[in-house]
Short mmCIF file of C-alpha atoms in Angstrom, two decimals:
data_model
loop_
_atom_site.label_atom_id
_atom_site.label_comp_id
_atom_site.label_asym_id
_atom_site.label_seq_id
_atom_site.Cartn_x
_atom_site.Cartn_y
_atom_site.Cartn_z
CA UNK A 1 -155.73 110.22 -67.63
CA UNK A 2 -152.23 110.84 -68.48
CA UNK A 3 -151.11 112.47 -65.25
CA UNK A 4 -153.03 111.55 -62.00
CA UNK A 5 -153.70 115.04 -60.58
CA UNK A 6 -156.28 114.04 -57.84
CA UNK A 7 -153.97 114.47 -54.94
CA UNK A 8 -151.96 117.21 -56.69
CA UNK A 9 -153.06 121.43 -55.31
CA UNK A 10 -152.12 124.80 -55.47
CA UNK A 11 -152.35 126.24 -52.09
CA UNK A 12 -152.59 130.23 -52.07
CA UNK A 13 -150.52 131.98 -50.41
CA UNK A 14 -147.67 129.38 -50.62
CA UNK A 15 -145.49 128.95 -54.24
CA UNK A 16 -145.43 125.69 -55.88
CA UNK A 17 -147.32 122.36 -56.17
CA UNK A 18 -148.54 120.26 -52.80
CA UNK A 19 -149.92 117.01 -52.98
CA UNK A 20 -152.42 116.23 -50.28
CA UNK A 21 -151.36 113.92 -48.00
CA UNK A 22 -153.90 113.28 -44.81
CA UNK A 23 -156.09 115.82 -43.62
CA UNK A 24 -156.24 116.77 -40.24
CA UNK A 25 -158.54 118.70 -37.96
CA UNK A 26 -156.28 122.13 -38.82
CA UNK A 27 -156.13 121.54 -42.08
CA UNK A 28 -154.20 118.87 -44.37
CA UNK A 29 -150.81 117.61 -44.01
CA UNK A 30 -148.92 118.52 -47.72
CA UNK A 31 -145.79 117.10 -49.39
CA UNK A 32 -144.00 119.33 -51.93
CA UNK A 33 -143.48 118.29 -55.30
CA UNK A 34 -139.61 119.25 -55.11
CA UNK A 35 -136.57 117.54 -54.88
CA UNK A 36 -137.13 117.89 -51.08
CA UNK A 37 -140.32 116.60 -50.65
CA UNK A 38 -140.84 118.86 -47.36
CA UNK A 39 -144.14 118.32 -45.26
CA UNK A 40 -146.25 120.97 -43.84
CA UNK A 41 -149.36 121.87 -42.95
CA UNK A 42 -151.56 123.70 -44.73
CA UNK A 43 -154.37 125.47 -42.20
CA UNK A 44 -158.16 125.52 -43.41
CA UNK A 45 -158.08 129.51 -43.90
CA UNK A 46 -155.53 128.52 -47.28
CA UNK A 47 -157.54 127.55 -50.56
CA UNK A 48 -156.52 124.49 -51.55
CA UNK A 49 -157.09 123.83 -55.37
CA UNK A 50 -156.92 120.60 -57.05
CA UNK A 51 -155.55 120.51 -60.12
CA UNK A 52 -157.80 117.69 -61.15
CA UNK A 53 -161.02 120.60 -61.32
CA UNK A 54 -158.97 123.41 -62.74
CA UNK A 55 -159.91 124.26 -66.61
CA UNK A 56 -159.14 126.58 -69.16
CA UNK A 57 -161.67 128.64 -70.34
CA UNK A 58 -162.77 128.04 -73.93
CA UNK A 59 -164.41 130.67 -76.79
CA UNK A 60 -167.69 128.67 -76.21
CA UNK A 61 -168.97 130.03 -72.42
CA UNK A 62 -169.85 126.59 -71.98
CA UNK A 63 -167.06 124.66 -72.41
CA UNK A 64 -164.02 124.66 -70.87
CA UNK A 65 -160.64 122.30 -71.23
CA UNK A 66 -160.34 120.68 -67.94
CA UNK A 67 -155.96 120.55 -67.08
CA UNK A 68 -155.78 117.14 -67.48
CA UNK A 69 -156.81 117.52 -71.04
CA UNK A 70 -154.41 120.30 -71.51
CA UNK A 71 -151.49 118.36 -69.98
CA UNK A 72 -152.02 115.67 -72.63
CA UNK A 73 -151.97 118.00 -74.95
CA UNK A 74 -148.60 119.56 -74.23
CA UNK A 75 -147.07 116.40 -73.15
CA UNK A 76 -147.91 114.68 -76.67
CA UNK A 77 -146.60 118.27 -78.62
CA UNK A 78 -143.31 118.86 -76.61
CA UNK A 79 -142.74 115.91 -74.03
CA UNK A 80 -141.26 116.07 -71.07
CA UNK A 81 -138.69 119.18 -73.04
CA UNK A 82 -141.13 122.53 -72.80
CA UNK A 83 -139.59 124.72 -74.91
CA UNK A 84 -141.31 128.18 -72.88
CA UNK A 85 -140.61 128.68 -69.53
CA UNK A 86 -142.97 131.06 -66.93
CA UNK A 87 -140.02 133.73 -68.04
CA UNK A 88 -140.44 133.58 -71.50
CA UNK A 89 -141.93 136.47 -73.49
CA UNK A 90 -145.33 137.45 -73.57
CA UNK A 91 -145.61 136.61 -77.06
CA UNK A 92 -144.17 132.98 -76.45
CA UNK A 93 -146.38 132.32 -73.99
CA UNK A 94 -149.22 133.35 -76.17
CA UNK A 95 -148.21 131.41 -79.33
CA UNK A 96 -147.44 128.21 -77.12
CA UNK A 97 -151.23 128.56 -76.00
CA UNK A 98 -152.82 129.18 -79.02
CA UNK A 99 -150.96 125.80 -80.01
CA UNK A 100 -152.00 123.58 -77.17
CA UNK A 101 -156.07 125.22 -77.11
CA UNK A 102 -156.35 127.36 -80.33
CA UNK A 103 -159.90 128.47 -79.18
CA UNK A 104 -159.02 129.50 -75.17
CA UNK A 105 -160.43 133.28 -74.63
CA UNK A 106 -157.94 135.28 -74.51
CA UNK A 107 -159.94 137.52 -72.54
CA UNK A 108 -161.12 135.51 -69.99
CA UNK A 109 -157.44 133.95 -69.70
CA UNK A 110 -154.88 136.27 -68.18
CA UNK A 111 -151.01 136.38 -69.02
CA UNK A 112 -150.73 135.39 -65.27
CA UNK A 113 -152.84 131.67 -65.85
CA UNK A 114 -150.57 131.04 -68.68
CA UNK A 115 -147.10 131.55 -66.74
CA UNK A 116 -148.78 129.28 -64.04
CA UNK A 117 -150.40 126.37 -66.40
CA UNK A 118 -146.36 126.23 -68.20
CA UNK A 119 -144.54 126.33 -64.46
CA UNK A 120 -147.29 123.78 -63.07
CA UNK A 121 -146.49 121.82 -66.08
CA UNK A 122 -142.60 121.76 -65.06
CA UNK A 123 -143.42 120.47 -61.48
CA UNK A 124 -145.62 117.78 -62.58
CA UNK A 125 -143.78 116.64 -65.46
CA UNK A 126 -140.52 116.17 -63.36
CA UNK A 127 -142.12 114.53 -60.42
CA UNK A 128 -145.21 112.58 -61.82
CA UNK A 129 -144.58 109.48 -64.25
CA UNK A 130 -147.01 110.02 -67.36
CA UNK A 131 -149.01 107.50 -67.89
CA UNK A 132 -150.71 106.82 -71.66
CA UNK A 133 -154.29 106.90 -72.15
CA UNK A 134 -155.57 103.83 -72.95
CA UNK A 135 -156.68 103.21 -76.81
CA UNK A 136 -160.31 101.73 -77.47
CA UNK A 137 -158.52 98.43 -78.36
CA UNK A 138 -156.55 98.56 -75.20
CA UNK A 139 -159.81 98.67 -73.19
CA UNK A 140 -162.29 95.64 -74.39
CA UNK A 141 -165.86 95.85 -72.88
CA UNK A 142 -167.12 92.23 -70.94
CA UNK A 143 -168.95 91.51 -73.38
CA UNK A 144 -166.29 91.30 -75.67
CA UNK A 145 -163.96 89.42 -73.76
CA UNK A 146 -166.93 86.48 -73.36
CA UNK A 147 -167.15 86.47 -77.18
CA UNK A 148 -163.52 85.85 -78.08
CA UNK A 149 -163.36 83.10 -75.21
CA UNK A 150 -163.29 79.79 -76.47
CA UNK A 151 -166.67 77.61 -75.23
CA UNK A 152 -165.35 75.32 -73.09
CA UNK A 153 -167.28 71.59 -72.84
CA UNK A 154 -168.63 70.61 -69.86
CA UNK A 155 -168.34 66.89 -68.44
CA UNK A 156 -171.61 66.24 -67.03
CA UNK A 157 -170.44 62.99 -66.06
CA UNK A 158 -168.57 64.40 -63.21
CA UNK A 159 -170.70 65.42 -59.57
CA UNK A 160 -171.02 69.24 -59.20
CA UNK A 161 -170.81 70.12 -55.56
CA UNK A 162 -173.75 71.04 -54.01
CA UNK A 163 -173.42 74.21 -51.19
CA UNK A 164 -173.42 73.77 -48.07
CA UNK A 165 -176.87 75.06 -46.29
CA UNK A 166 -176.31 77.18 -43.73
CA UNK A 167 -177.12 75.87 -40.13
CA UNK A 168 -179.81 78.39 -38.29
CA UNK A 169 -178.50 79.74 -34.99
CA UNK A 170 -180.53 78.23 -31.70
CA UNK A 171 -182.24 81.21 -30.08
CA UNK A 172 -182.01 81.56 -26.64
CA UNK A 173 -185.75 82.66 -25.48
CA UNK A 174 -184.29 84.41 -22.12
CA UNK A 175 -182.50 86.76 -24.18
CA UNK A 176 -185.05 87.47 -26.19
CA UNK A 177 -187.49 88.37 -23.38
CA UNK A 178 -184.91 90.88 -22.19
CA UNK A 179 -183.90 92.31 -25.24
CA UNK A 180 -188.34 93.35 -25.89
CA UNK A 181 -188.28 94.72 -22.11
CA UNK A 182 -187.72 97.77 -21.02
CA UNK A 183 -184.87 98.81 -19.06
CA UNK A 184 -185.97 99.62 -15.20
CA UNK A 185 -185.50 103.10 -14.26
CA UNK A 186 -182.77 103.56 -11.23
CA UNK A 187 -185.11 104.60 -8.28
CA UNK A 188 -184.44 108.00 -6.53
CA UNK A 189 -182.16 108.13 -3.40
CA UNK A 190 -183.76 109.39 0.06
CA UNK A 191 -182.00 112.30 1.38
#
């Protein structure tokens, strides 16, 4: 995942990006993604969205590009340097999204999602470090990790320790008895 968006939300009703902090019995305590860094509290009548299960809608009704996908996408076209801006042109912002998903539906994705995928994109390429997807050589299963091991020899000369058996705990038999009785009821007072 190239940017970790799990503790990054919208929050409606409030501009910008939050990340979640700790939640709290009114809500959750957020953290801007500014310079500032303010904290707040967001109350549980806001909608919180993560960012991590926000997707762009696709020609095919049953596929979508999940952000993180898109993110990648931009990040490994333009870099940190996005050339559009949430002010750009209709038409800009329509080209640049046709480059980055050339099969989104344009009619199920408004003007409005575009200006706020390219300004989210802003806020969490300035704040969040990118981090590079790992390659399939990069990640090597067990299996093939054992394989390129060299076999190491045994000396079955030397004594292998043996574990040590555990010692069984003595029992006391009045506790017992007590804990299979039942508790006494409290008798009733005499008025």
């Amino acid at each position: 995942m190239p940017y970790d968006l799990k503790e990054i939300a919208a929050i409606s009703g409030m501009p910008g990006l939050y990340r979640l902090v700790k939640p709290t019995r009114a809500g959750v305590i957020i953290e801007s993604l500014d310079a500032r860094a303010t904290r707040s509290v967001a109350s549980a009548r806001n909608k919180v969205s993560l960012l991590q299960e926000i997707s762009i809608y696709t020609q095919d009704y049953d596929q979508t590009v999940p952000l993180t996908e898109v993110f990648d996408r931009v990040h490994q076209k333009y870099g940190a340097d996005l050339t559009v801006t949430h002010k750009s042109e209709d038409r800009d912002l329509t080209a640049f999204m046709g480059e980055i998903i050339p099969d989104y539906d344009r009619d199920r994705v408004y003007m409005s999602d575009i200006k706020k995928l390219v300004q989210w994109y802003h806020a969490v390429s300035s704040t969040l470090p990118y981090q590079a997807p790992a390659t399939e050589e990069e990640v090597a299963t067990p299996e093939a990790v054992e394989a390129e091991a060299p076999a190491t020899e045994v000396d079955t000369n030397e004594p292998v320790a043996k574990k040590a058996k555990a010692k069984k705990k003595e029992v006391d038999a009045d506790a017992v008895e007590a804990a299979e009785k039942p508790a006494k009821k409290a008798a009733k007072k005499k008025e």
